[in-house]
CSV table of C-alpha atoms in Angstrom, one decimal:
chain,number,residue,atom,x,y,z
A,1281,MET,CA,-7.1,-3.4,-21.5
A,1282,GLU,CA,-4.2,-1.1,-21.4
A,1283,VAL,CA,-3.0,1.2,-18.6
A,1284,LYS,CA,-1.8,4.4,-20.1
A,1285,ASP,CA,-0.7,6.2,-16.9
A,1286,ALA,CA,-0.8,4.5,-13.5
A,1287,ASN,CA,-0.3,7.8,-11.7
A,1288,ALA,CA,-2.2,10.4,-13.8
A,1289,ALA,CA,-3.4,12.4,-10.8
A,1290,MET,CA,-3.5,12.1,-7.0
A,1291,LEU,CA,-7.0,12.3,-5.5
A,1292,SER,CA,-7.8,13.6,-2.1
A,1293,ASN,CA,-10.1,11.6,0.1
A,1294,TYR,CA,-12.7,14.4,-0.2
A,1295,GLU,CA,-12.8,14.1,-4.0
A,1296,VAL,CA,-13.3,10.3,-3.8
A,1297,TYR,CA,-15.9,10.8,-1.1
A,1298,GLN,CA,-17.8,13.3,-3.2
A,1299,LEU,CA,-17.6,11.1,-6.3
A,1300,LEU,CA,-19.0,8.1,-4.4
A,1301,THR,CA,-21.8,10.1,-2.8
A,1302,ASP,CA,-22.9,11.4,-6.1
A,1303,LEU,CA,-22.7,8.0,-7.7
A,1304,LYS,CA,-24.8,6.6,-4.9
A,1305,GLU,CA,-27.5,9.3,-5.5
A,1306,GLN,CA,-27.5,8.5,-9.2
A,1307,ARG,CA,-27.9,4.8,-8.7
A,1308,LYS,CA,-30.6,5.3,-6.1
A,1309,ASP,CA,-32.7,7.0,-8.9
A,1310,SER,CA,-32.1,4.3,-11.5
A,1311,GLY,CA,-33.4,1.6,-9.2
A,1312,LYS,CA,-33.9,-1.6,-11.1
A,1313,ASN,CA,-30.6,-3.2,-11.9
A,1314,LYS,CA,-28.4,-2.4,-8.9
A,1315,HIS,CA,-28.8,-5.9,-7.5
A,1316,SER,CA,-27.8,-8.0,-10.5
A,1317,ALA,CA,-24.7,-10.2,-10.0
A,1318,GLY,CA,-22.5,-7.9,-12.0
A,1319,GLN,CA,-23.3,-4.9,-9.9
A,1320,GLN,CA,-22.5,-6.5,-6.5
A,1321,ASN,CA,-18.8,-5.7,-6.7
A,1322,LEU,CA,-19.5,-2.0,-7.3
A,1323,ASN,CA,-22.0,-2.0,-4.5
A,1324,THR,CA,-19.7,-3.6,-2.1
A,1325,ILE,CA,-16.7,-1.4,-2.8
A,1326,MET,CA,-18.8,1.8,-2.7
A,1327,TYR,CA,-20.4,0.9,0.6
A,1328,GLU,CA,-17.1,-0.1,2.3
A,1329,THR,CA,-15.2,2.9,1.0
A,1330,LEU,CA,-18.0,5.4,2.0
A,1331,LYS,CA,-18.1,3.8,5.4
A,1332,TYR,CA,-14.4,4.2,5.8
A,1333,LEU,CA,-14.2,7.8,4.4
A,1334,SER,CA,-17.1,9.0,6.6
A,1335,THR,CA,-15.0,8.3,9.6
A,1336,THR,CA,-12.2,10.6,8.3
A,1337,PRO,CA,-12.1,14.4,8.3
A,1338,CYS,CA,-12.9,14.5,4.5
A,1339,SER,CA,-16.6,13.9,5.2
A,1340,ARG,CA,-16.8,17.4,6.8
A,1341,GLN,CA,-14.9,19.2,3.9
A,1342,ASN,CA,-16.3,21.1,0.9
A,1343,PRO,CA,-14.6,22.7,-2.2
A,1344,GLU,CA,-14.3,26.0,-0.3
A,1345,THR,CA,-12.4,24.6,2.6
A,1346,VAL,CA,-10.1,22.6,0.4
A,1347,LYS,CA,-9.3,25.7,-1.7
A,1348,ASN,CA,-8.7,27.8,1.4
A,1349,PHE,CA,-6.5,25.1,2.8
A,1350,LEU,CA,-4.3,25.0,-0.3
A,1351,THR,CA,-4.0,28.8,-0.3
A,1352,THR,CA,-3.0,29.0,3.4
A,1353,MET,CA,-0.4,26.2,2.8
A,1354,VAL,CA,1.4,28.2,0.0
A,1355,PRO,CA,4.0,30.0,2.2
A,1356,HIS,CA,5.1,26.8,4.0
A,1357,LYS,CA,6.6,25.2,0.8
A,1358,LEU,CA,5.3,21.7,1.4
A,1359,THR,CA,5.4,19.0,-1.3
A,1360,LYS,CA,2.1,17.8,-2.9
A,1361,ALA,CA,2.2,14.6,-1.0
A,1362,GLU,CA,2.7,16.4,2.4
A,1363,LYS,CA,-0.2,18.8,1.7
A,1364,LEU,CA,-2.4,15.8,0.7
A,1365,GLN,CA,-1.7,14.0,3.9
A,1366,LEU,CA,-2.4,17.1,6.0
A,1367,LEU,CA,-5.7,17.5,4.1
A,1368,ASN,CA,-6.7,13.9,4.5
A,1369,HIS,CA,-5.8,13.5,8.2
A,1370,ARG,CA,-6.2,17.0,9.7
A,1371,PRO,CA,-3.4,16.5,12.3
A,1372,GLU,CA,-3.8,18.2,15.7
A,1373,THR,CA,-0.5,17.5,17.3
A,1374,ALA,CA,3.2,18.2,16.6
A,1375,VAL,CA,3.9,14.5,16.5
A,1376,GLU,CA,1.5,13.9,13.7
A,1377,ILE,CA,3.0,16.8,11.7
A,1378,GLN,CA,6.4,15.3,12.1
A,1379,LEU,CA,5.2,12.0,10.7
A,1380,MET,CA,3.6,13.6,7.6
A,1381,VAL,CA,6.2,16.3,6.8
A,1382,GLU,CA,9.6,14.9,5.8
A,1383,GLU,CA,12.6,16.2,7.8
A,1384,SER,CA,10.3,18.5,9.7
A,1385,GLU,CA,13.0,19.2,12.4
A,1386,GLU,CA,15.2,20.7,9.7
A,1387,ARG,CA,12.6,22.5,7.7
A,1388,LEU,CA,10.2,23.7,10.4
A,1389,SER,CA,10.9,25.4,13.7
A,1390,GLU,CA,8.7,24.6,16.7
A,1391,ASP,CA,6.8,27.9,16.2
A,1392,GLN,CA,6.2,27.1,12.5
A,1393,ILE,CA,4.9,23.6,13.5
A,1394,GLU,CA,2.5,25.3,16.0
A,1395,GLU,CA,1.5,27.7,13.3
A,1396,LEU,CA,0.8,24.8,10.9
A,1397,ILE,CA,-1.3,23.0,13.4
A,1398,GLN,CA,-3.3,26.2,14.1
A,1399,LYS,CA,-3.9,26.8,10.4
A,1400,VAL,CA,-4.9,23.2,9.8
A,1401,THR,CA,-7.4,23.1,12.6
A,1402,ASP,CA,-8.8,26.5,11.7
A,1403,VAL,CA,-9.3,26.0,8.0
A,1404,LEU,CA,-10.4,22.3,8.0
A,1405,PRO,CA,-13.6,21.5,9.9
A,1406,GLY,CA,-13.1,19.2,12.9
A,1407,ASP,CA,-15.2,16.5,14.5
A,1408,PRO,CA,-18.0,18.3,16.4
A,1409,GLU,CA,-18.2,15.5,19.0
A,1410,GLN,CA,-14.5,15.6,19.8
A,1411,GLU,CA,-14.3,19.4,20.2
A,1412,GLY,CA,-17.3,19.4,22.4
A,1413,SER,CA,-17.4,23.1,23.1
A,1414,ALA,CA,-19.3,26.2,21.8
A,1415,PRO,CA,-18.2,27.4,18.3
A,1416,SER,CA,-16.8,30.7,19.8
A,1417,ASN,CA,-14.1,28.8,21.7
A,1418,GLU,CA,-13.0,26.8,18.7
A,1419,ALA,CA,-10.0,28.9,17.9
A,1420,GLU,CA,-8.5,28.4,21.4
A,1421,MET,CA,-9.6,24.7,21.8
A,1422,GLY,CA,-7.6,23.9,18.6
A,1423,GLU,CA,-4.3,24.2,20.5
A,1424,GLY,CA,-5.0,23.1,24.0
A,1425,ILE,CA,-7.2,20.0,23.9
A,1426,ASP,CA,-6.3,17.6,26.7
A,1427,GLN,CA,-7.9,14.2,25.8
B,392,MET,CA,-4.5,7.1,-0.8
B,393,PHE,CA,-6.3,7.3,-4.1
B,394,VAL,CA,-5.0,7.9,-7.6
B,395,ALA,CA,-6.7,8.5,-10.9
B,396,VAL,CA,-5.4,6.0,-13.5
B,397,GLU,CA,-5.7,6.5,-17.2
B,398,MET,CA,-6.7,3.4,-19.0
B,399,VAL,CA,-7.9,2.3,-22.5
B,400,ASP,CA,-10.2,-0.6,-23.1
B,401,THR,CA,-12.6,-1.9,-25.7
B,402,VAL,CA,-16.2,-2.1,-24.2
B,403,ARG,CA,-18.8,-4.4,-25.6
B,404,ILE,CA,-22.4,-3.3,-25.4
B,405,PRO,CA,-24.9,-6.1,-26.1
B,406,PRO,CA,-27.9,-5.2,-28.4
B,407,TRP,CA,-30.4,-5.3,-25.6
B,408,ASN,CA,-28.6,-2.3,-24.0
B,409,PHE,CA,-28.8,-0.1,-27.2
B,410,GLN,CA,-31.8,1.8,-25.9
B,411,ARG,CA,-29.8,3.1,-22.9
B,412,GLN,CA,-27.8,6.3,-22.8
B,413,PHE,CA,-24.5,5.3,-24.4
B,414,ASN,CA,-22.3,6.9,-21.8
B,415,GLU,CA,-24.2,5.2,-19.0
B,416,ALA,CA,-24.0,1.8,-20.7
B,417,ILE,CA,-20.3,2.3,-21.1
B,418,ALA,CA,-19.9,3.4,-17.4
B,419,GLU,CA,-21.8,0.4,-16.2
B,420,GLU,CA,-19.8,-2.1,-18.2
B,421,LEU,CA,-16.5,-0.5,-17.0
B,422,ASN,CA,-17.6,-0.6,-13.4
B,423,LYS,CA,-18.8,-4.2,-13.8
B,424,LYS,CA,-15.4,-5.2,-15.1
B,425,LEU,CA,-13.1,-3.3,-12.7
B,426,ALA,CA,-14.8,-2.2,-9.5
B,427,ASN,CA,-13.4,-4.0,-6.4
B,428,LYS,CA,-10.8,-5.8,-8.5
B,429,VAL,CA,-7.0,-5.5,-8.2
B,430,VAL,CA,-5.1,-4.7,-11.4
B,431,TYR,CA,-1.6,-6.0,-11.4
B,432,GLN,CA,1.0,-3.3,-10.5
B,433,VAL,CA,-1.7,-0.7,-10.4
B,434,GLY,CA,-3.9,-1.2,-7.3
B,435,LEU,CA,-7.4,-1.8,-6.1
B,436,CYS,CA,-10.0,-0.3,-8.5
B,437,ILE,CA,-12.8,1.6,-6.8
B,438,CYS,CA,-15.0,3.3,-9.4
B,439,LEU,CA,-15.0,5.2,-12.7
B,440,TYR,CA,-13.8,8.8,-12.4
B,441,ASP,CA,-14.7,9.9,-15.9
B,442,ILE,CA,-14.7,9.0,-19.6
B,443,THR,CA,-12.1,11.1,-21.5
B,444,LYS,CA,-12.6,9.9,-25.1
B,445,LEU,CA,-14.9,7.6,-27.0
B,446,GLU,CA,-13.7,6.3,-30.3
B,447,ASP,CA,-15.9,4.9,-33.1
B,448,SER,CA,-18.1,1.9,-32.4
B,449,TYR,CA,-17.9,-1.2,-34.6
B,450,ILE,CA,-20.1,-4.2,-35.1
B,451,PHE,CA,-18.3,-7.4,-36.1
B,452,PRO,CA,-19.7,-10.2,-38.2
B,453,GLY,CA,-21.4,-12.9,-36.1
B,454,ASP,CA,-21.8,-10.7,-33.0
B,455,GLY,CA,-24.7,-8.2,-32.8
B,456,ALA,CA,-23.0,-6.2,-30.0
B,457,SER,CA,-21.2,-2.9,-30.5
B,458,HIS,CA,-17.5,-2.6,-29.6
B,459,THR,CA,-16.1,0.8,-28.6
B,460,LYS,CA,-12.6,1.8,-27.6
B,461,VAL,CA,-12.9,3.9,-24.5
B,462,HIS,CA,-10.3,6.2,-22.9
B,463,PHE,CA,-11.2,6.7,-19.3
B,464,ARG,CA,-9.9,7.5,-15.8
B,465,TYR,CA,-10.5,5.2,-12.9
B,466,VAL,CA,-10.2,5.8,-9.2
B,467,VAL,CA,-7.7,3.4,-7.7
B,468,PHE,CA,-6.6,2.7,-4.2
B,469,HIS,CA,-2.8,2.9,-4.3
B,470,PRO,CA,-1.1,4.5,-1.3
B,471,PHE,CA,2.3,5.9,-2.0
B,472,LEU,CA,5.4,4.8,-0.2
B,473,ASP,CA,5.7,6.3,3.3
B,474,GLU,CA,2.1,7.4,3.4
B,475,ILE,CA,0.4,7.5,6.8
B,476,LEU,CA,-2.9,5.6,7.0
B,477,VAL,CA,-5.3,4.9,9.8
B,478,GLY,CA,-7.0,1.5,9.9
B,479,LYS,CA,-8.5,-1.1,12.4
B,480,ILE,CA,-6.7,-4.1,13.8
B,481,LYS,CA,-8.3,-7.2,12.3
B,482,TYR,CA,-6.4,-9.8,14.2
B,483,CYS,CA,-2.8,-10.6,15.4
B,484,SER,CA,-0.8,-13.7,14.4
B,485,GLN,CA,2.8,-14.8,14.4
B,486,GLU,CA,3.3,-13.1,11.1
B,487,GLY,CA,2.4,-9.7,12.7
B,488,VAL,CA,-0.5,-7.4,13.1
B,489,HIS,CA,-3.2,-7.6,10.4
B,490,VAL,CA,-4.9,-4.3,9.7
B,491,SER,CA,-8.0,-3.6,7.7
B,492,LEU,CA,-9.4,-0.4,6.1
B,493,GLY,CA,-12.9,-1.8,5.6
B,494,PHE,CA,-12.7,-1.8,1.8
B,495,PHE,CA,-9.1,-3.2,1.8
B,496,ASP,CA,-8.0,-6.0,4.1
B,497,ASP,CA,-4.6,-7.2,3.2
B,498,ILE,CA,-2.3,-5.0,5.3
B,499,VAL,CA,0.3,-6.6,7.5
B,500,ILE,CA,2.7,-5.0,10.0
B,501,PRO,CA,5.5,-7.6,10.5
B,502,PRO,CA,6.9,-8.2,14.0
B,503,GLU,CA,10.2,-6.3,13.3
B,504,SER,CA,8.3,-3.1,12.4
B,505,LEU,CA,6.4,-3.0,15.7
B,506,GLN,CA,7.3,-0.6,18.5
B,507,GLN,CA,10.2,-2.5,20.2
B,508,PRO,CA,10.3,-4.3,22.5
B,509,ALA,CA,7.2,-6.4,21.5
B,510,LYS,CA,6.1,-9.9,22.3
B,511,PHE,CA,3.3,-12.1,21.1
B,512,ASP,CA,0.9,-13.3,23.8
B,513,GLU,CA,0.0,-16.8,22.7
B,514,ALA,CA,-2.9,-17.2,25.1
B,515,GLU,CA,-4.7,-14.1,23.9
B,516,GLN,CA,-3.3,-14.2,20.4
B,517,VAL,CA,-2.3,-10.6,20.6
B,518,TRP,CA,0.9,-8.5,20.1
B,519,VAL,CA,2.0,-6.5,23.1
B,520,TRP,CA,4.3,-3.5,23.3
B,521,GLU,CA,6.4,-3.6,26.5
B,522,TYR,CA,6.7,0.1,27.0
B,523,GLU,CA,9.4,0.9,29.5
B,524,THR,CA,9.2,3.9,31.8
B,525,ASP,CA,10.9,4.9,35.0
B,526,GLU,CA,8.0,3.4,37.0
B,527,GLY,CA,8.3,0.0,35.3
B,528,ALA,CA,7.1,-1.8,32.2
B,529,HIS,CA,3.6,-1.1,30.9
B,530,ASP,CA,2.1,-3.8,28.6
B,531,LEU,CA,0.2,-2.1,25.8
B,532,TYR,CA,-2.0,-4.6,24.1
B,533,MET,CA,-2.9,-4.4,20.4
B,534,ASP,CA,-6.5,-5.5,20.6
B,535,GLN,CA,-8.8,-6.4,17.8
B,536,GLY,CA,-11.0,-3.5,16.5
B,537,GLU,CA,-8.6,-0.8,17.8
B,538,GLU,CA,-7.8,2.1,15.5
B,539,ILE,CA,-4.1,2.1,14.4
B,540,ARG,CA,-2.0,4.6,12.6
B,541,PHE,CA,0.8,3.1,10.4
B,542,ARG,CA,3.2,4.1,7.6
B,543,VAL,CA,3.2,2.2,4.3
B,544,THR,CA,6.7,0.7,3.8
B,545,ASP,CA,6.2,-1.8,0.9
B,546,GLU,CA,3.6,-3.2,-1.5
B,547,VAL,CA,3.5,-6.7,-3.0
B,548,PHE,CA,1.6,-7.5,-6.2
B,549,LEU,CA,1.0,-11.1,-7.0
B,550,ASP,CA,-0.2,-12.3,-10.4
B,551,THR,CA,-3.2,-14.5,-9.5
B,552,SER,CA,-4.1,-15.3,-13.1
B,553,PRO,CA,-5.0,-19.0,-13.5
B,554,THR,CA,-2.0,-21.2,-14.2
B,555,GLY,CA,-1.9,-23.6,-17.2
B,556,PRO,CA,-2.9,-27.2,-17.4
B,557,SER,CA,0.6,-28.5,-16.3
B,558,ALA,CA,-0.1,-27.3,-12.7
B,559,ALA,CA,-3.6,-28.8,-12.6
B,560,ALA,CA,-2.2,-32.3,-13.4
B,561,THR,CA,-0.8,-32.5,-9.8
B,562,ASP,CA,-4.3,-32.0,-8.3
B,563,THR,CA,-6.3,-35.1,-7.4
B,564,PRO,CA,-8.8,-35.9,-10.1
B,565,ALA,CA,-11.4,-36.9,-7.4
B,566,ALA,CA,-12.1,-33.3,-6.4
B,567,PRO,CA,-12.2,-31.1,-9.5
B,568,GLY,CA,-14.9,-28.8,-8.4
B,569,ALA,CA,-14.4,-28.8,-4.6
B,570,GLU,CA,-12.3,-26.2,-2.8
B,571,ASP,CA,-8.6,-27.2,-3.0
B,572,GLY,CA,-7.5,-27.6,0.6
B,573,GLY,CA,-3.8,-27.6,-0.3
B,574,GLN,CA,-3.7,-24.3,-2.2
B,575,LYS,CA,-3.7,-21.1,-0.1
B,576,LYS,CA,-5.7,-18.2,-1.4
B,577,GLU,CA,-3.0,-15.6,-2.2
B,578,ALA,CA,-3.9,-11.9,-1.9
B,579,PRO,CA,-3.3,-10.1,-5.2
B,580,TYR,CA,-2.2,-6.9,-3.5
B,581,THR,CA,-0.6,-6.7,0.0
B,582,LEU,CA,0.6,-3.7,1.9
B,583,LEU,CA,3.4,-3.9,4.5
B,584,GLY,CA,3.5,-1.2,7.2
B,585,THR,CA,5.5,-0.1,10.2
B,586,ILE,CA,4.6,1.5,13.5
B,587,SER,CA,8.1,1.9,14.9
B,588,GLU,CA,8.0,5.7,15.0
B,589,PRO,CA,6.7,8.2,17.5
B,590,GLY,CA,3.1,8.9,16.7
B,591,LEU,CA,2.5,5.5,15.1
B,592,GLY,CA,0.5,2.7,16.6
B,593,LEU,CA,-2.8,2.6,18.4
B,594,LEU,CA,-4.4,6.1,18.4
B,595,SER,CA,-5.1,5.7,22.1
B,596,TRP,CA,-1.4,5.5,22.8
B,597,TRP,CA,-0.8,9.1,21.6
B,598,ASN,CA,-4.0,10.8,22.5
B,599,SER,CA,-3.8,11.0,26.2
């Protein structure tokens, strides 16, 4: 076996989540040989990875939201890795943004950080349990949650 | 967290699988070989992403199976340096805090990368952050099962391929098949993390 390119493309959590969910559907239909010894590894890793990813914001995303997110991020001039982390984690506080964006004190002013949080929480769907209020209030709740 | 890795391999399809859809048989063989396995210097393989190219299949004398060179992309867990991840605390030991992501367990946050000052509580086997405020010191415990946000600082790949006969000669001949109590099971892929920055550590520390 030969590895041609160990870093051909970065994948968002959403893409992997989608791939695994589709694979699970496919395997459910085929039925008979999922439980053979050779398939156990695939079953284990699929189950565990899906379990982990379903607790992250990516489980509530769809291709539309990802595309909208990337379009809204264009004016902020963030690197690919930074945008990927924002997409995977959906940060809601300034402290989280500072962790994910390198040298954020130099590159972003406080207002820009607020703007970034606002855009992230608007475009990417949040956890309905956590937000706990009527959909009409969602735009205001994004900024002022006291937990 | 995940990357697509381009690989090439020769896949052997035994004759009793010839009636299956070729691509499906290839995908199943590749997943059987790589899923949930660590490839040295690459990462933990999750599942097949897609097949990019199938070359001609050959049958060799003495073996009825077909051999095909396949170019494909595989989804691999390989966080980049300085990436932020969220996991659960598995347990604490003298070596640091052990974190798990469910599908990947070998993540360690060594004592020097914890929020300082930190001490190890021997009785409860748990690391504690002695957080100082004007009112006095608060002891923040890093309990098992708590969600923790950390930054990846380093990765260690170990080649766990079997060693040659010269190493085996030192093992006692009396227990060839039993578990070797002397040898520790080394993790092929370990991640080192840090939580010594504002925003890192238990999620509950920063949410209120």
